[in-house]
CSV table of C-alpha atoms in Angstrom, one decimal:
chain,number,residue,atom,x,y,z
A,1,UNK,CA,-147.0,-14.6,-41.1
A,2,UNK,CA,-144.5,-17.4,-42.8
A,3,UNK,CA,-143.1,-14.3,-44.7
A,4,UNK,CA,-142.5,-11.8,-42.2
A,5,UNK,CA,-140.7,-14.6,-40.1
A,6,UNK,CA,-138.5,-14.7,-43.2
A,7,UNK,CA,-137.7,-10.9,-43.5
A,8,UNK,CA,-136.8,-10.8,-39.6
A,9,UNK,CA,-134.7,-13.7,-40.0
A,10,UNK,CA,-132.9,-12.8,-43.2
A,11,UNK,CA,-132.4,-8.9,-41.5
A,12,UNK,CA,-131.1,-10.3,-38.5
A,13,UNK,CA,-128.5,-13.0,-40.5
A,14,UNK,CA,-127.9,-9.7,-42.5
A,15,UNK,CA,-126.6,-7.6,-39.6
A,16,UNK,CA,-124.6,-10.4,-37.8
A,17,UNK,CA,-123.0,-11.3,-40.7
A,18,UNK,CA,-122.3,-7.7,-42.4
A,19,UNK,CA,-119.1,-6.9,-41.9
A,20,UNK,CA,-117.4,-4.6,-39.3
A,21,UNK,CA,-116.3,-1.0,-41.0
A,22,UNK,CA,-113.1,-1.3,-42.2
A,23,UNK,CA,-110.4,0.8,-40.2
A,24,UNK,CA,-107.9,3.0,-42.1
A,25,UNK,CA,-104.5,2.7,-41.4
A,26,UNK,CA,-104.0,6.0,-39.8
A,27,UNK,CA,-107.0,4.8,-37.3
A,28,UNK,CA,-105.4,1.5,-36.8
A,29,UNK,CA,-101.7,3.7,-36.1
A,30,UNK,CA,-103.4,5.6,-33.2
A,31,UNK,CA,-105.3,2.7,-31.5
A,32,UNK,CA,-101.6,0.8,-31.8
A,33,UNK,CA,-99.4,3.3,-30.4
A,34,UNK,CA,-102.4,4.3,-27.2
A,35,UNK,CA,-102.0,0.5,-26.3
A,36,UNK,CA,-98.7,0.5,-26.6
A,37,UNK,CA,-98.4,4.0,-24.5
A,38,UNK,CA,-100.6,1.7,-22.2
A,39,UNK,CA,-98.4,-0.7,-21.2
A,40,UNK,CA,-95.2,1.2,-21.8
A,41,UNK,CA,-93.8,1.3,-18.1
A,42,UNK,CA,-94.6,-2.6,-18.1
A,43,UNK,CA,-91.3,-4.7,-17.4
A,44,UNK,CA,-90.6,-8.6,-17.9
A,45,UNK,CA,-91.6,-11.1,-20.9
A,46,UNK,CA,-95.8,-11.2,-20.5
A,47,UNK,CA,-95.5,-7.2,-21.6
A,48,UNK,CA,-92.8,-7.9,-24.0
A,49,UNK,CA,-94.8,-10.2,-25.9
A,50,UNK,CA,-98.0,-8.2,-25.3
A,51,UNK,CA,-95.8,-5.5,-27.7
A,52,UNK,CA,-95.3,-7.7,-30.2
A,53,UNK,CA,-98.4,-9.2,-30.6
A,54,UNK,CA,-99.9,-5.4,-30.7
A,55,UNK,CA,-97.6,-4.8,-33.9
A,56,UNK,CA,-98.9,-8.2,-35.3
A,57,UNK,CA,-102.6,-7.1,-35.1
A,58,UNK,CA,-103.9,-7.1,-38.5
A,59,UNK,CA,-106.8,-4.5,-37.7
A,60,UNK,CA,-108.8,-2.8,-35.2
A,61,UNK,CA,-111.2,-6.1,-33.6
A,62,UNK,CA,-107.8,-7.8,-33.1
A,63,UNK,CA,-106.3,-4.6,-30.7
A,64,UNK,CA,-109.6,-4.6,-29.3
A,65,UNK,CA,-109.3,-8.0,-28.2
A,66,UNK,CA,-105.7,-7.1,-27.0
A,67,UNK,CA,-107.3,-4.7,-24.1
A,68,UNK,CA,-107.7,-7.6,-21.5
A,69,UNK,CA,-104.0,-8.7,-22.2
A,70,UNK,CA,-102.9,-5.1,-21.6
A,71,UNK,CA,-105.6,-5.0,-18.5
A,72,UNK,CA,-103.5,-8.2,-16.7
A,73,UNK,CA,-100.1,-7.3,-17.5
A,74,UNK,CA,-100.8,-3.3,-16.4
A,75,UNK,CA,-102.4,-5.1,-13.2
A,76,UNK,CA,-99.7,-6.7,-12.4
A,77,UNK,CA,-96.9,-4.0,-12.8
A,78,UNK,CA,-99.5,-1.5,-11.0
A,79,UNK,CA,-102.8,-2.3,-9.7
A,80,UNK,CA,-106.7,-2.7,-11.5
A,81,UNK,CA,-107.4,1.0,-11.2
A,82,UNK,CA,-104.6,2.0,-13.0
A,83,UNK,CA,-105.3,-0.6,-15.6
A,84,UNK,CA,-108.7,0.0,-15.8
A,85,UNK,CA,-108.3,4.1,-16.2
A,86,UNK,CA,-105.7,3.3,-19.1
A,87,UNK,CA,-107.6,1.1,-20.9
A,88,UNK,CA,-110.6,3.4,-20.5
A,89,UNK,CA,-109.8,6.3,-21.9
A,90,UNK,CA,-108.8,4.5,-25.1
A,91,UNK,CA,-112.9,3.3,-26.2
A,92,UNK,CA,-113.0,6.4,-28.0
A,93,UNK,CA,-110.7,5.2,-30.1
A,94,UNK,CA,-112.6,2.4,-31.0
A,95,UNK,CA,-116.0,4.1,-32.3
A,96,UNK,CA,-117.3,2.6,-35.2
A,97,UNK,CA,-114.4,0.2,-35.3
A,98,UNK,CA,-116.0,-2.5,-33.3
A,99,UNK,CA,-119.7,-3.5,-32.3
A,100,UNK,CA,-121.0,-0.6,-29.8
A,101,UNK,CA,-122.5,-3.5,-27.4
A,102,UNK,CA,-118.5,-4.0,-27.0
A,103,UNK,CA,-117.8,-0.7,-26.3
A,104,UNK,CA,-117.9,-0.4,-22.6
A,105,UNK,CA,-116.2,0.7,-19.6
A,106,UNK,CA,-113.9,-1.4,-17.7
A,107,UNK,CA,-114.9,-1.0,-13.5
């Protein structure tokens, strides 16, 4: 019994701790430029930083996490549909770049 608590635990430290796939840089160059495409039309300093902190993102879980930034500051400029329908239509983007239970759909 004592044993097969150990495997489970040990499999399931395994997984959370394994590591993400690495991206390439080609992947990590189309994911960049779709969320800058994203908030491209977006005027005043919140979007202008947004830019620069996409160019600063070292790989894909850090553009991931850049999403609800582009979400607000797309918002603002146009309304949550908009937002949502760009932000959307870039999770294919992300397959097997981030953990699938992230992967999904803005409403």
């Amino acid at each position: 019994m004592m044993s097969a608590v150990a495997r489970l635990f040990r499999r399931a430290l395994h997984a959370r701790l394994a590591p993400q796939p690495s991206s390439s840089l080609r992947q990590l160059q189309r994911i960049r430029h779709a969320l800058r495409d994203c908030v491209n039309d977006c005027t005043g300093s919140q979007a202008a930083r947004l830019q620069g902190r996409i160019e600063k993102a070292r790989n894909a879980q850090e553009l991931w996490l850049l999403r609800n930034d582009a979400y607000q500051v797309i918002s603002q400029h146009h309304d949550q549909r908009v937002a949502a329908e760009r932000i959307n239509q870039m999770l294919p983007l992300f397959n097997g770049l981030v953990a699938p239970r992230q992967l999904s759909k803005i409403d």
